PDB file of N, CA and C in Angstrom:
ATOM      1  N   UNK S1109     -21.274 -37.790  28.556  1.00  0.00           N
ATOM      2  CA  UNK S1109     -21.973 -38.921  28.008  1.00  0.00           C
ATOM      3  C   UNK S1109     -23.470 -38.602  28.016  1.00  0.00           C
ATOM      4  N   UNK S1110     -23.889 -39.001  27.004  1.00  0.00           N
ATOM      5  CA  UNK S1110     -25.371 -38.547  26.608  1.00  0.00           C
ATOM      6  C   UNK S1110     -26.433 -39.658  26.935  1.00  0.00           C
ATOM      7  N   UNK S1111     -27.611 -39.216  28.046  1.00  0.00           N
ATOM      8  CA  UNK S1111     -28.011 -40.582  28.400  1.00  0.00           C
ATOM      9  C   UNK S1111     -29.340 -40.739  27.612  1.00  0.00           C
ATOM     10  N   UNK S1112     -30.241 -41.515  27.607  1.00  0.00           N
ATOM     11  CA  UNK S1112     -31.196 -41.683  26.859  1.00  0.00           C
ATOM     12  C   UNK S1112     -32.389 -40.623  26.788  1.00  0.00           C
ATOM     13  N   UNK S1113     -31.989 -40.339  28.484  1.00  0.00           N
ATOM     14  CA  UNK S1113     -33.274 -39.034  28.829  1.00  0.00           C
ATOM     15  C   UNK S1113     -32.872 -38.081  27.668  1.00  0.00           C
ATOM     16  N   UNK S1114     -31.433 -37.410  27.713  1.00  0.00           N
ATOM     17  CA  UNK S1114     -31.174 -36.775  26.873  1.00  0.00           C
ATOM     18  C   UNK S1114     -31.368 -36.402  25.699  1.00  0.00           C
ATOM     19  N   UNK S1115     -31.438 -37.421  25.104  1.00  0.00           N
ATOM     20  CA  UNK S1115     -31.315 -38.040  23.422  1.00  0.00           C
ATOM     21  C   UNK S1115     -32.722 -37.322  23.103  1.00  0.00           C
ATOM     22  N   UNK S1116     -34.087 -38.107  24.349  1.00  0.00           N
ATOM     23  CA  UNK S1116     -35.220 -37.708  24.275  1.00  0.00           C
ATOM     24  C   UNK S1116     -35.447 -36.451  24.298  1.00  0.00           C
ATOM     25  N   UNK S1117     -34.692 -35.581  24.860  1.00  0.00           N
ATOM     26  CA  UNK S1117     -34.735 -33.976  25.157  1.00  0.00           C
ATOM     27  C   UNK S1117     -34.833 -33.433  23.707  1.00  0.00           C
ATOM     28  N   UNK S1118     -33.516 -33.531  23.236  1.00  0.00           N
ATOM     29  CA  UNK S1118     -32.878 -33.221  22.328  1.00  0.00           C
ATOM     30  C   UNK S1118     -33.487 -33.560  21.053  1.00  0.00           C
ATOM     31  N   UNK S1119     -34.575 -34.577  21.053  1.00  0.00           N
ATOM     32  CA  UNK S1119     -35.296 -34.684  19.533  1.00  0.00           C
ATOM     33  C   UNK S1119     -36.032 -34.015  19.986  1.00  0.00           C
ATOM     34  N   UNK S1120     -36.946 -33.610  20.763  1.00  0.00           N
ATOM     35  CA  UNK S1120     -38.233 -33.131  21.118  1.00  0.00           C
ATOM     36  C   UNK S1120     -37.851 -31.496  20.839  1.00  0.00           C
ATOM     37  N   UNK S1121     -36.949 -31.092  21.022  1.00  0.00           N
ATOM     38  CA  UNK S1121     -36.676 -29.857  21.016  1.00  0.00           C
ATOM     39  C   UNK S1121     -36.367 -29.337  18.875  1.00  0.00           C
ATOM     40  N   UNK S1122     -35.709 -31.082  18.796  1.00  0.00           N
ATOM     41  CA  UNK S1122     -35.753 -30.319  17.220  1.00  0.00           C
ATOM     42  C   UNK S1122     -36.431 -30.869  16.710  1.00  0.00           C
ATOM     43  N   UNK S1123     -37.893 -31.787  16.950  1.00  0.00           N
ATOM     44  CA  UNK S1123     -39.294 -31.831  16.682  1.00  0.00           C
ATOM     45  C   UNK S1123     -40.045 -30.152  16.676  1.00  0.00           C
ATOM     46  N   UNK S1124     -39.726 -29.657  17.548  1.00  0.00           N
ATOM     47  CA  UNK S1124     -40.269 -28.365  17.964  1.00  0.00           C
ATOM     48  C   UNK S1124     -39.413 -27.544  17.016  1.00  0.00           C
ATOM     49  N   UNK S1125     -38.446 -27.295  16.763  1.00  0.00           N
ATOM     50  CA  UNK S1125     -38.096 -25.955  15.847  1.00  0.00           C
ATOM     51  C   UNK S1125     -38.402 -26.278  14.547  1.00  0.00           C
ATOM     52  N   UNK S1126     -38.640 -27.476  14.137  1.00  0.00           N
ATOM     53  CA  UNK S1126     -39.083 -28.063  12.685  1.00  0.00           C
ATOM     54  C   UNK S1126     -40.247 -27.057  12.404  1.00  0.00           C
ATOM     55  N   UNK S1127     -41.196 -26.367  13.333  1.00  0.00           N
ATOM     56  CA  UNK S1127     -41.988 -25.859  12.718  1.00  0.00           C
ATOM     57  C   UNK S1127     -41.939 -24.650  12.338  1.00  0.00           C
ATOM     58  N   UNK S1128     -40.825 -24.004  12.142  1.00  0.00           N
ATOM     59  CA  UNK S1128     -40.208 -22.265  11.834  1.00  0.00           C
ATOM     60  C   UNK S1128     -39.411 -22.723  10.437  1.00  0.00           C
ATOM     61  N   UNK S1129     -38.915 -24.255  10.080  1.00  0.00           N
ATOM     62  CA  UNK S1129     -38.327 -24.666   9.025  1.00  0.00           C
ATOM     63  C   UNK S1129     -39.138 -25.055   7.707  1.00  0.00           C
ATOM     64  N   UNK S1130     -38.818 -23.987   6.578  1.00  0.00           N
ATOM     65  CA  UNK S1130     -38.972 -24.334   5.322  1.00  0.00           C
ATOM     66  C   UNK S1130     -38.059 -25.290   4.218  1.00  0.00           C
ATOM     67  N   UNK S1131     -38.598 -26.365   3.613  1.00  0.00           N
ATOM     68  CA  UNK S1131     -38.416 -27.083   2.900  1.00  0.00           C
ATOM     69  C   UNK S1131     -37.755 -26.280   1.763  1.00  0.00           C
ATOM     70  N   UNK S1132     -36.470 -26.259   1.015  1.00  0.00           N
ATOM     71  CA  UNK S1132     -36.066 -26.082  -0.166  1.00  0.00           C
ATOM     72  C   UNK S1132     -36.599 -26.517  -0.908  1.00  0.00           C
ATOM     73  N   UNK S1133     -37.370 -27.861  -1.273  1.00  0.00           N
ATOM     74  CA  UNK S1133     -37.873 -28.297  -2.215  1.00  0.00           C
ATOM     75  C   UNK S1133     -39.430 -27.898  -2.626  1.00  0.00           C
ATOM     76  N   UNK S1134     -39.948 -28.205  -1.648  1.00  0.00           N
ATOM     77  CA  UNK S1134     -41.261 -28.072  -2.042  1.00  0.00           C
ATOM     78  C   UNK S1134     -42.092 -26.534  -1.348  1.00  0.00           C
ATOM     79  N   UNK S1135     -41.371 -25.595  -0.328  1.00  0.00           N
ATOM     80  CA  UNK S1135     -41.338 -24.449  -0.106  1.00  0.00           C
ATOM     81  C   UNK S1135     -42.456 -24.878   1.215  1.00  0.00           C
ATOM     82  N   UNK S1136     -42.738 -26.018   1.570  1.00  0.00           N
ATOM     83  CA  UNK S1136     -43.027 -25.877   2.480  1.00  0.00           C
ATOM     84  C   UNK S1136     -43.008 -26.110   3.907  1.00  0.00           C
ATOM     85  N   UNK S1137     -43.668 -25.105   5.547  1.00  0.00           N
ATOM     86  CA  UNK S1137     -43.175 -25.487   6.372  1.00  0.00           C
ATOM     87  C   UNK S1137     -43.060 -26.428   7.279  1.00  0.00           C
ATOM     88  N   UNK S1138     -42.133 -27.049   8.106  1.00  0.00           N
ATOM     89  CA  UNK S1138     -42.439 -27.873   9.158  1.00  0.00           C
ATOM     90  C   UNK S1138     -41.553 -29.394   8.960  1.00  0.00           C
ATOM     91  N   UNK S1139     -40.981 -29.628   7.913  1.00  0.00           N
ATOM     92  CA  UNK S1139     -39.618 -30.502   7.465  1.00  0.00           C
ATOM     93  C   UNK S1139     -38.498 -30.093   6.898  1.00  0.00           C
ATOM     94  N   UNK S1140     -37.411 -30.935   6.866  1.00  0.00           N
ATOM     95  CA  UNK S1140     -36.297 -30.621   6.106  1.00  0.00           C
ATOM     96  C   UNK S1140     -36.020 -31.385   4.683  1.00  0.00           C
ATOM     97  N   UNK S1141     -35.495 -30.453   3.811  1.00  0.00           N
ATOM     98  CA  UNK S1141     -35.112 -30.955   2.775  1.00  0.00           C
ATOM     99  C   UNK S1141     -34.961 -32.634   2.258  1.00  0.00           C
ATOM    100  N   UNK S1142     -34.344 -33.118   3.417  1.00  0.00           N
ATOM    101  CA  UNK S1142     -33.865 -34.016   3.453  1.00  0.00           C
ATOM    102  C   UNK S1142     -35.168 -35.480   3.055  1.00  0.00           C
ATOM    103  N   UNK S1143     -36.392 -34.415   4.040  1.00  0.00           N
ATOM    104  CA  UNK S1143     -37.033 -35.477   4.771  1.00  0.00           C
ATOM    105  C   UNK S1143     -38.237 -35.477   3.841  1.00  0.00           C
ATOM    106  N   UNK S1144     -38.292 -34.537   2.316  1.00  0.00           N
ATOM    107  CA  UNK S1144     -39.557 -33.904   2.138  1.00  0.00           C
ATOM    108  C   UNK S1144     -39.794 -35.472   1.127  1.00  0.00           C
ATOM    109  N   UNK S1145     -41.239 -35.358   0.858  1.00  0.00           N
ATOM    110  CA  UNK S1145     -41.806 -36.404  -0.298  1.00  0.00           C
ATOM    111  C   UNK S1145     -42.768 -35.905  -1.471  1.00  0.00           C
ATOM    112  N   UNK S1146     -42.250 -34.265  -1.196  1.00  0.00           N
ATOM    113  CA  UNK S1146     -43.316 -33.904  -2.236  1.00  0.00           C
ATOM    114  C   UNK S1146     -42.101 -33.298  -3.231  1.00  0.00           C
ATOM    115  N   UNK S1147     -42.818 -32.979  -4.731  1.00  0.00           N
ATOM    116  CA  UNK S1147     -42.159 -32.139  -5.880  1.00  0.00           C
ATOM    117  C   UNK S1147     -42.245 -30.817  -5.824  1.00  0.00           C
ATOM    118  N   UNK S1148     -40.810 -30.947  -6.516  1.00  0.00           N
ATOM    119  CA  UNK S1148     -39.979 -29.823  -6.284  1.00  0.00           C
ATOM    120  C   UNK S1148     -41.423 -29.032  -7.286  1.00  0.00           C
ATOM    121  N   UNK S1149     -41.061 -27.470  -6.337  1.00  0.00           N
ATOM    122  CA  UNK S1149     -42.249 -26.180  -7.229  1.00  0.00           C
ATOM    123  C   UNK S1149     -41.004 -25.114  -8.053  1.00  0.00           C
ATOM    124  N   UNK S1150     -41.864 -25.164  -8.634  1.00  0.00           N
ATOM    125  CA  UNK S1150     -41.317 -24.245 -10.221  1.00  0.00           C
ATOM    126  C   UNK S1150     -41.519 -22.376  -9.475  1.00  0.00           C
ATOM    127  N   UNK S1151     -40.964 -22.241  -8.941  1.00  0.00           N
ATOM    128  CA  UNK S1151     -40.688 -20.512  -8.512  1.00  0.00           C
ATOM    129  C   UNK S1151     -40.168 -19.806  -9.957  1.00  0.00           C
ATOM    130  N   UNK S1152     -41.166 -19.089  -9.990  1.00  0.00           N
ATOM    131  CA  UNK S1152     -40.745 -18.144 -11.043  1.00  0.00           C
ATOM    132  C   UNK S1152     -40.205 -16.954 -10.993  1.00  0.00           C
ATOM    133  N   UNK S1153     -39.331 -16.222 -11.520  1.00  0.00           N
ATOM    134  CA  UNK S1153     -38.434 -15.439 -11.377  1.00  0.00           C
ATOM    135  C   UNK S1153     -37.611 -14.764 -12.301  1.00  0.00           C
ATOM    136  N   UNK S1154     -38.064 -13.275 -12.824  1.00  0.00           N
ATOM    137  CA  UNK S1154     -37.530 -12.574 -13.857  1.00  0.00           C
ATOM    138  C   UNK S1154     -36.197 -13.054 -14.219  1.00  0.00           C
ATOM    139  N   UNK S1155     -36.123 -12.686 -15.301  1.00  0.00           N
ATOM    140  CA  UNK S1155     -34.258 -13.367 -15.964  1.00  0.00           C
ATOM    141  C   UNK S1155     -33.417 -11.472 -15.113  1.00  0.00           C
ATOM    142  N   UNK S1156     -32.166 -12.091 -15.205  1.00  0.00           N
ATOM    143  CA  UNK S1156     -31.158 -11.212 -14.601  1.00  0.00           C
ATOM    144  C   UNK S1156     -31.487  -9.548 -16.238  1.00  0.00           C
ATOM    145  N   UNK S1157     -31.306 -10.147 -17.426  1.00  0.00           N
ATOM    146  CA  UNK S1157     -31.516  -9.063 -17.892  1.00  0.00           C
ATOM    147  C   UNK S1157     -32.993  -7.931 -18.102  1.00  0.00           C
ATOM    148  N   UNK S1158     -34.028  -8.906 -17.697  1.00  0.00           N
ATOM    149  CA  UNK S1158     -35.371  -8.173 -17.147  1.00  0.00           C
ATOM    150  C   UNK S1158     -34.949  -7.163 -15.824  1.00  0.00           C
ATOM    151  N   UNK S1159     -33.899  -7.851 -14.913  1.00  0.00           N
ATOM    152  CA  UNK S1159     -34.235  -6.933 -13.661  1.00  0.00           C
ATOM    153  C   UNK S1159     -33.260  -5.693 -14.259  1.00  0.00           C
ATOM    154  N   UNK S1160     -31.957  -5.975 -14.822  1.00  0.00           N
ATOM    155  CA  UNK S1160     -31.229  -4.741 -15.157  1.00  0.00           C
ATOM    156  C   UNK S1160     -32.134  -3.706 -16.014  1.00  0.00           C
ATOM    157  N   UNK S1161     -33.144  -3.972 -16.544  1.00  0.00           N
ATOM    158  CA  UNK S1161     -33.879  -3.045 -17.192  1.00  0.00           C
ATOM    159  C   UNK S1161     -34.871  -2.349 -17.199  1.00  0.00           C
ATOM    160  N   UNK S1162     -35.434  -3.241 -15.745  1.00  0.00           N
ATOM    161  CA  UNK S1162     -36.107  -2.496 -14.941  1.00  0.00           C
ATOM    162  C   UNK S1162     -35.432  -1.140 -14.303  1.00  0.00           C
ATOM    163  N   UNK S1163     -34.217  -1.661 -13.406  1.00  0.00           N
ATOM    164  CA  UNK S1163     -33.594  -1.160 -13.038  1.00  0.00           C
ATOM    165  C   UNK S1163     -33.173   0.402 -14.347  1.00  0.00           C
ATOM    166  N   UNK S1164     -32.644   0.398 -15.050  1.00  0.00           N
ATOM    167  CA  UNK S1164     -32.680   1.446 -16.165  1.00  0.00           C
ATOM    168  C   UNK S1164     -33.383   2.124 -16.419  1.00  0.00           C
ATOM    169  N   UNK S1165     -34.715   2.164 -16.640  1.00  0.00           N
ATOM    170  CA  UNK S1165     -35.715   2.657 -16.831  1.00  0.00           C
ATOM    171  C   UNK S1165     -36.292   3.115 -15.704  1.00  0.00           C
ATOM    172  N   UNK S1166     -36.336   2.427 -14.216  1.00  0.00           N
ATOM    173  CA  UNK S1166     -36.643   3.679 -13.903  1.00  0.00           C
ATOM    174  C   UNK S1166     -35.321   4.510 -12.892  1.00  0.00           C
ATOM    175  N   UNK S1167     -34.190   4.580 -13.539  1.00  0.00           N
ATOM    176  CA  UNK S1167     -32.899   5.273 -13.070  1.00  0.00           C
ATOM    177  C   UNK S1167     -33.651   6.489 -14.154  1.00  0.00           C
ATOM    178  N   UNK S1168     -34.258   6.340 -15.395  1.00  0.00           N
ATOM    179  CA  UNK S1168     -33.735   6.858 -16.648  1.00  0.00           C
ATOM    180  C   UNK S1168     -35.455   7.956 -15.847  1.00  0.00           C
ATOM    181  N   UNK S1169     -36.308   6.936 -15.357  1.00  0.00           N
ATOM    182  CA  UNK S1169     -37.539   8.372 -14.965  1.00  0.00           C
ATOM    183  C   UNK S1169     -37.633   8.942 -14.075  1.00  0.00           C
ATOM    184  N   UNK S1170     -35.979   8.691 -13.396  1.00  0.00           N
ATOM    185  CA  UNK S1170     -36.249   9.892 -11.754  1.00  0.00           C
ATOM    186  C   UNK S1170     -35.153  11.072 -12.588  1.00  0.00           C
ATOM    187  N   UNK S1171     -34.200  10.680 -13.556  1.00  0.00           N
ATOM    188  CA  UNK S1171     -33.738  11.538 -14.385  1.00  0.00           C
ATOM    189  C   UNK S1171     -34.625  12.454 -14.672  1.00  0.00           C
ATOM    190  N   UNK S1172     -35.725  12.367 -15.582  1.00  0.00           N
ATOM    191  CA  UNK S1172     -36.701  12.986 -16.396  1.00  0.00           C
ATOM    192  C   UNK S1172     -37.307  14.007 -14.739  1.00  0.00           C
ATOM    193  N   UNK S1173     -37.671  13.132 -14.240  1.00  0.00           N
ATOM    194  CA  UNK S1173     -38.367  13.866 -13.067  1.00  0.00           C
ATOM    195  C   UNK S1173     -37.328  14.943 -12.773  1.00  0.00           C
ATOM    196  N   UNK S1174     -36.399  14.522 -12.327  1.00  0.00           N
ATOM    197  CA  UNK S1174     -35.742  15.593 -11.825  1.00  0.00           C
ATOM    198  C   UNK S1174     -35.007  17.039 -13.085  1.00  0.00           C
ATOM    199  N   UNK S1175     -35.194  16.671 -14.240  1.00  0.00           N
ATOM    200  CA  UNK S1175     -34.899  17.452 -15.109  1.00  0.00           C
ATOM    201  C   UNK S1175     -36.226  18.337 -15.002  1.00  0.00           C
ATOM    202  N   UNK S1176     -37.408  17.549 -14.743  1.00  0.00           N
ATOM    203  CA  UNK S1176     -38.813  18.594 -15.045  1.00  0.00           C
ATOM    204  C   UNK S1176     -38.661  19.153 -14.522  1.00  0.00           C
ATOM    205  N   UNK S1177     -38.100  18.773 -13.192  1.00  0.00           N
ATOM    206  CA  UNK S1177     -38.521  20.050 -11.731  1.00  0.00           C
ATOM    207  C   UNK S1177     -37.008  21.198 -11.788  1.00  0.00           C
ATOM    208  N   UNK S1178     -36.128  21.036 -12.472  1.00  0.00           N
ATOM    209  CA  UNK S1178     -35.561  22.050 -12.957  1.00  0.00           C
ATOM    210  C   UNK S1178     -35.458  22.899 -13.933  1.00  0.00           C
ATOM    211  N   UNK S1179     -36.060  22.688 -14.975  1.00  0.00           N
ATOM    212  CA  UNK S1179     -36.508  23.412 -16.185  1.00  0.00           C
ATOM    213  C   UNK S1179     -38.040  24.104 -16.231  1.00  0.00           C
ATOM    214  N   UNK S1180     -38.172  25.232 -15.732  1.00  0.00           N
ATOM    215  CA  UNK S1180     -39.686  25.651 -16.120  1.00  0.00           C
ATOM    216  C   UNK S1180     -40.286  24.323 -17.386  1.00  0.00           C
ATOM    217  N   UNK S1181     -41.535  24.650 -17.922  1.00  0.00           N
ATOM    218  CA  UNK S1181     -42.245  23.692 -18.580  1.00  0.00           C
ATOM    219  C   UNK S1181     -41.961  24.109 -19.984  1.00  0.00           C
ATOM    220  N   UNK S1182     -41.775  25.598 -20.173  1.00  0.00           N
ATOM    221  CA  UNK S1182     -42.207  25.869 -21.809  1.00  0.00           C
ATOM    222  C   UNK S1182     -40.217  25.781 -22.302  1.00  0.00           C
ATOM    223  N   UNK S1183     -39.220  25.418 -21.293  1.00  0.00           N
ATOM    224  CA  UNK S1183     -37.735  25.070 -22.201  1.00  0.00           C
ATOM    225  C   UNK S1183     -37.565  23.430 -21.960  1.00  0.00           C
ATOM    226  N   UNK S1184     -38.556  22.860 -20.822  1.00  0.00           N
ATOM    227  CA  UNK S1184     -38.460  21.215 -20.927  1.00  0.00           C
ATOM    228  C   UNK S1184     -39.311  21.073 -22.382  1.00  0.00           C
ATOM    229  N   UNK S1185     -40.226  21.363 -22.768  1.00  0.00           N
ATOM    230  CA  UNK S1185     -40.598  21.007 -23.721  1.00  0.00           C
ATOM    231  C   UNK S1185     -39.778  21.286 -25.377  1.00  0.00           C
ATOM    232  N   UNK S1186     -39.568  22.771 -24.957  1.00  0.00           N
ATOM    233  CA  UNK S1186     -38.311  23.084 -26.437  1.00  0.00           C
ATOM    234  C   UNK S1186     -37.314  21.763 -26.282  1.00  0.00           C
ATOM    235  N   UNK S1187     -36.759  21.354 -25.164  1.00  0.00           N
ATOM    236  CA  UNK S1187     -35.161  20.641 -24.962  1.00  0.00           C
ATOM    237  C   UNK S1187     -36.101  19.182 -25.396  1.00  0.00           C
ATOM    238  N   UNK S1188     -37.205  18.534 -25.068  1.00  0.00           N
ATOM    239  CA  UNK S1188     -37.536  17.731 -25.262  1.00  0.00           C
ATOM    240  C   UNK S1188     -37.813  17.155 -26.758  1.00  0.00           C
ATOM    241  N   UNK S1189     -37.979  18.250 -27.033  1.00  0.00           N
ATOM    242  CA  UNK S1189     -38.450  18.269 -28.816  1.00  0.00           C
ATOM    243  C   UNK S1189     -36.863  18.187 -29.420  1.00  0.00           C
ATOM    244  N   UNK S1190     -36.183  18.833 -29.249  1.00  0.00           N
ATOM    245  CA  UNK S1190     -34.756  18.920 -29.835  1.00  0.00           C
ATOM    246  C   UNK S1190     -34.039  17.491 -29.504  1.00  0.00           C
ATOM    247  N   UNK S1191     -34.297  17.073 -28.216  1.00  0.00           N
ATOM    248  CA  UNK S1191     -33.653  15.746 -27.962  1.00  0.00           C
ATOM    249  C   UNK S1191     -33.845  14.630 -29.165  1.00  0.00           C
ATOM    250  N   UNK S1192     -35.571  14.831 -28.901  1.00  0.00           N
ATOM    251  CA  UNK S1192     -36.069  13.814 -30.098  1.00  0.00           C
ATOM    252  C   UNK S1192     -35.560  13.630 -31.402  1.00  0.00           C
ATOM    253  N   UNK S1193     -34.870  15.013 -32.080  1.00  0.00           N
ATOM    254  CA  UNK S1193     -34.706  15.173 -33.470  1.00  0.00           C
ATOM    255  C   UNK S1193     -33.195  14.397 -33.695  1.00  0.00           C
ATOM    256  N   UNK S1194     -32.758  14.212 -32.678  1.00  0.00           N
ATOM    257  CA  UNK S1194     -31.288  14.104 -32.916  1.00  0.00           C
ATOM    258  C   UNK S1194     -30.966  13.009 -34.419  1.00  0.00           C
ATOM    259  N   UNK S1195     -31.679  11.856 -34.188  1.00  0.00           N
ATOM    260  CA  UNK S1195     -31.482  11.053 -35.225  1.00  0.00           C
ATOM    261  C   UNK S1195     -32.254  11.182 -36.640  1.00  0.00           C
ATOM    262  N   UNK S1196     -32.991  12.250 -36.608  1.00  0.00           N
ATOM    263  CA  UNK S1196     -33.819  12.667 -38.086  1.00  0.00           C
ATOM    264  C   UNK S1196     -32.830  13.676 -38.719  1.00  0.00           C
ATOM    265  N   UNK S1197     -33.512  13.919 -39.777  1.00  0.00           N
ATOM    266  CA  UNK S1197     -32.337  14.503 -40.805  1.00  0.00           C
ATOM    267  C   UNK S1197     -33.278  15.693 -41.192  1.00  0.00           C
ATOM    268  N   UNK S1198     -33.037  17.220 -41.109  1.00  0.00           N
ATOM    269  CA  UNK S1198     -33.866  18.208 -41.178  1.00  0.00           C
ATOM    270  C   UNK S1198     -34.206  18.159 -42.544  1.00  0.00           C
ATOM    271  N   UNK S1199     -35.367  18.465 -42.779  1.00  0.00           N
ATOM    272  CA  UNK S1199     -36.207  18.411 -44.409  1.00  0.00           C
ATOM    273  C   UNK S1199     -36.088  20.041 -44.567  1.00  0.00           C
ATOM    274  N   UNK S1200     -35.547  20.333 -45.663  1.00  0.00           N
ATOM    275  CA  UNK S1200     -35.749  22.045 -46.374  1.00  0.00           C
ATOM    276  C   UNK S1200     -36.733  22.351 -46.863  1.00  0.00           C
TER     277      UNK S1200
END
């Protein structure tokens, strides 16, 4: 049975951790969600297909890197030039 001293313990203690607690709503610390009175903040945050393409690009320049550092410079550049042509159509 929980006596009054108790009760008193027991808020005081989660008076005290309230201040390590961030608000979902308004992002800030020292209340709960529950309890907040301010508006909700607009967090901004790349779309899912921005991050996959981040992600791609630079998968696609540790590629390149690591192709440089295996190809001397004067056949990365021949292979580089040839890559490029693939979709042009040779002129006679």
């Amino acid at each position: 049975m929980a006596t009054p001293m108790h009760r008193l313990i027991a808020r005081r203690q989660a008076e005290a951790n309230k201040q390590h607690v961030r608000c979902q709503k308004c992002l800030e610390f020292g209340h709960w969600t529950y309890e907040c009175t301010g508006k909700r903040k607009y967090l901004h945050r790349p779309s899912r297909t921005a991050e996959l393409k981040k992600a791609l690009k630079e998968k696609e320049n540790r590629l390149l890197l690591q192709q440089r550092s295996f190809f001397p410079p004067r056949v990365y550049q021949h292979w580089r030039s040839q890559c490029g042509k693939k979709g042009q159509e040779k002129k006679v």
